[in-house]
C-alpha positions as a Markdown table, in Angstrom:
| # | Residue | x | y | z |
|---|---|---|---|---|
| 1 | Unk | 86.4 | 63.2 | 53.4 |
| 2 | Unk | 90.3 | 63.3 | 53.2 |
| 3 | Unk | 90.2 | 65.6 | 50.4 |
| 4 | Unk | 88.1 | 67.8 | 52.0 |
| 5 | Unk | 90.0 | 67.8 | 55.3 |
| 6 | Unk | 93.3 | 68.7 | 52.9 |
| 7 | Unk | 91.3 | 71.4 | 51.4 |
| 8 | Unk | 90.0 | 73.1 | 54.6 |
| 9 | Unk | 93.1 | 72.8 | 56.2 |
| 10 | Unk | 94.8 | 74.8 | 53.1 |
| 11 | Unk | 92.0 | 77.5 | 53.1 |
| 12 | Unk | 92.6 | 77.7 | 57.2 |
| 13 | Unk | 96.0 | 78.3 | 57.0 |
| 14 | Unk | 95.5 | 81.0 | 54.5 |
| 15 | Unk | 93.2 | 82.4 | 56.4 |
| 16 | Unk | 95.3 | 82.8 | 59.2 |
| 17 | Unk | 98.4 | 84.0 | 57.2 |
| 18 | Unk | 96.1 | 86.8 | 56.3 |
| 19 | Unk | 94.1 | 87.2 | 59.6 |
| 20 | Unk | 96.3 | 85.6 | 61.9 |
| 21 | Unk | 98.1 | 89.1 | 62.2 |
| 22 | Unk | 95.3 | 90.6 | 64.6 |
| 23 | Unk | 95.3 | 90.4 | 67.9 |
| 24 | Unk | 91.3 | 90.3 | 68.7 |
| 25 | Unk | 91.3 | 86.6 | 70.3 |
| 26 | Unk | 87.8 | 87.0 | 70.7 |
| 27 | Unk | 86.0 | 85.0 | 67.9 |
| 28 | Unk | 88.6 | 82.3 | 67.5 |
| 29 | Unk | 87.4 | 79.6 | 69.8 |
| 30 | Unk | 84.0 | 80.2 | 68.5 |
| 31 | Unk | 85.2 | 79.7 | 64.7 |
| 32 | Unk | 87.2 | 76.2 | 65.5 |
| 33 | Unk | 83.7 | 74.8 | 67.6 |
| 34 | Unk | 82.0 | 75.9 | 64.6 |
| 35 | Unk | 84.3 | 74.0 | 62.4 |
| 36 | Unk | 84.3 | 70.8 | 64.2 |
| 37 | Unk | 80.5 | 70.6 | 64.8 |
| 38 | Unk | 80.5 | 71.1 | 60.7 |
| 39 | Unk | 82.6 | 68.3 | 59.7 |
| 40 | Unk | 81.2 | 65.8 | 62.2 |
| 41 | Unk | 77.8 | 66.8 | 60.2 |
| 42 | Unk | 79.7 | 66.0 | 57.2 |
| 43 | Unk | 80.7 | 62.6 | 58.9 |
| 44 | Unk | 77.0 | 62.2 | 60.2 |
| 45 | Unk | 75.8 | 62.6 | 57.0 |
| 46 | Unk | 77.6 | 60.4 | 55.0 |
| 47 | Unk | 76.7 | 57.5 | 57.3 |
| 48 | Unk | 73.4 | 57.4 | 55.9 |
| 49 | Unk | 70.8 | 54.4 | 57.5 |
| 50 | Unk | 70.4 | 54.3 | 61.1 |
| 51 | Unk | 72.4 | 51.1 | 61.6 |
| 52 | Unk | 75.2 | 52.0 | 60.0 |
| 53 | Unk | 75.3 | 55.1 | 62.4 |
| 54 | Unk | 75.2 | 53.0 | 65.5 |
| 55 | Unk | 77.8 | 50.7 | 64.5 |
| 56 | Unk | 80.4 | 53.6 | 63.6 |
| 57 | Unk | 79.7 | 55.6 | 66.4 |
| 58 | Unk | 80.4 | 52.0 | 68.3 |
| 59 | Unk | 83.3 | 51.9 | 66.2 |
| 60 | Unk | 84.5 | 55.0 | 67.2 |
| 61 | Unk | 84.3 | 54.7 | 71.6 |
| 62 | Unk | 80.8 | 55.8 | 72.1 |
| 63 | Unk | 78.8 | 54.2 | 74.6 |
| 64 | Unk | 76.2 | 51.8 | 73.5 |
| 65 | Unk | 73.5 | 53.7 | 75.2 |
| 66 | Unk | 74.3 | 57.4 | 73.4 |
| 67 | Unk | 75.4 | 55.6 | 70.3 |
| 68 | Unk | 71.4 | 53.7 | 69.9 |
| 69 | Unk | 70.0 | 57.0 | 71.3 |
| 70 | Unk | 71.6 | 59.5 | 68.6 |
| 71 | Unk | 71.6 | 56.4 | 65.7 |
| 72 | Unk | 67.7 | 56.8 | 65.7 |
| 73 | Unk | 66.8 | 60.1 | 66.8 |
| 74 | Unk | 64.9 | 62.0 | 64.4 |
| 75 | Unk | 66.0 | 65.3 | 65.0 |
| 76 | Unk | 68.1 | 67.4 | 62.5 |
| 77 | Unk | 71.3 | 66.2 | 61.2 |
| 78 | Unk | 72.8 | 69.9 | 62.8 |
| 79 | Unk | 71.6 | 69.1 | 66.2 |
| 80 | Unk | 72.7 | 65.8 | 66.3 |
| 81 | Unk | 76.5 | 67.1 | 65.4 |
| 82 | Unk | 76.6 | 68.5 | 69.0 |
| 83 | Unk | 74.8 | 65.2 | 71.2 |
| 84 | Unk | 76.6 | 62.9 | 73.0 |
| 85 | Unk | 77.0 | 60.3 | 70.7 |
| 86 | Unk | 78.7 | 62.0 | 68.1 |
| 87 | Unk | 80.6 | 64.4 | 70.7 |
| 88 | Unk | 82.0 | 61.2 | 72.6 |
| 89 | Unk | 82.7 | 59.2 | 69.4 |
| 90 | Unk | 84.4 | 61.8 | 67.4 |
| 91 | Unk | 86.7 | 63.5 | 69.8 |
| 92 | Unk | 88.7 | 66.8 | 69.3 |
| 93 | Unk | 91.8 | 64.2 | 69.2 |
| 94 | Unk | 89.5 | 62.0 | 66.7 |
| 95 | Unk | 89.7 | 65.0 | 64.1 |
| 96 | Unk | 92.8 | 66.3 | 64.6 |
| 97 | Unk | 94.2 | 62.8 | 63.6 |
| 98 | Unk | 91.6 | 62.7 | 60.2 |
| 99 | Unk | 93.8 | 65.8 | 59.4 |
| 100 | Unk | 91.0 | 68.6 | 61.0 |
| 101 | Unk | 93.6 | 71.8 | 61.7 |
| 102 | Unk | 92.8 | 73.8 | 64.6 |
| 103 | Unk | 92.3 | 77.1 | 64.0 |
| 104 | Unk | 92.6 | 78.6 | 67.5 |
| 105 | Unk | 96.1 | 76.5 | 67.5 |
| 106 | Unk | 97.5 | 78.1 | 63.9 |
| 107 | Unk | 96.3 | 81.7 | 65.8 |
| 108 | Unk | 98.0 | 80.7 | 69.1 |
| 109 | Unk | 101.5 | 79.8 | 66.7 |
| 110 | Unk | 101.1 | 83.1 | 64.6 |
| 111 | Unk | 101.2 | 85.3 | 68.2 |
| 112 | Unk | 104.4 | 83.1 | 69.5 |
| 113 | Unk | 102.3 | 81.6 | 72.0 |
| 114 | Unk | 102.7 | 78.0 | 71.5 |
């Protein structure tokens, strides 16, 4: 998963060098959700069995409730990216410290902004 998280975070900032030069704010915040939700899939689906989801989302500050409740719910791996469990366990700060670049933040340095 690191080298994955070094790659993206290479192709985002190129993307942004390239891109980062228009001013249309509009689909930014909607491209970094997008990216989060698909590397907590990632993370989701590595985990593999049911108990091994429960304890890392346990692990990771979920309560024990959401964590059981999203651990053995059968619904699609997608969906579950966005439920509680994995929303509460694998925070915004959560990925940005496994190396996850924000996009909307590299746009908000290219306009002088932050």
């Amino acid at each position: 998963m690191a080298y994955r998280l070094k790659k993206l975070s290479e192709y985002v900032r190129g993307w942004m060098g390239y891109f980062g030069i228009s001013d249309y704010y509009r689909p930014i915040p909607e491209l970094d959700h997008w990216l989060r939700r698909r590397i907590r899939l990632c993370d989701w689906k590595q985990w593999r069995g049911v108990r091994n989801r429960i304890r890392q989302l346990l692990a990771l500050g979920s309560s024990k409730r959401a964590a059981i409740w999203t651990g053995m719910s059968s619904k699609s791996d997608w969906h579950l990216s966005r439920s509680l469990g994995t929303q509460t366990g694998m925070t915004n700060d959560w990925l940005k410290g496994q190396g996850l670049i924000s996009i909307r933040d590299q746009w908000m340095k290219a306009h002088g902004y932050a």
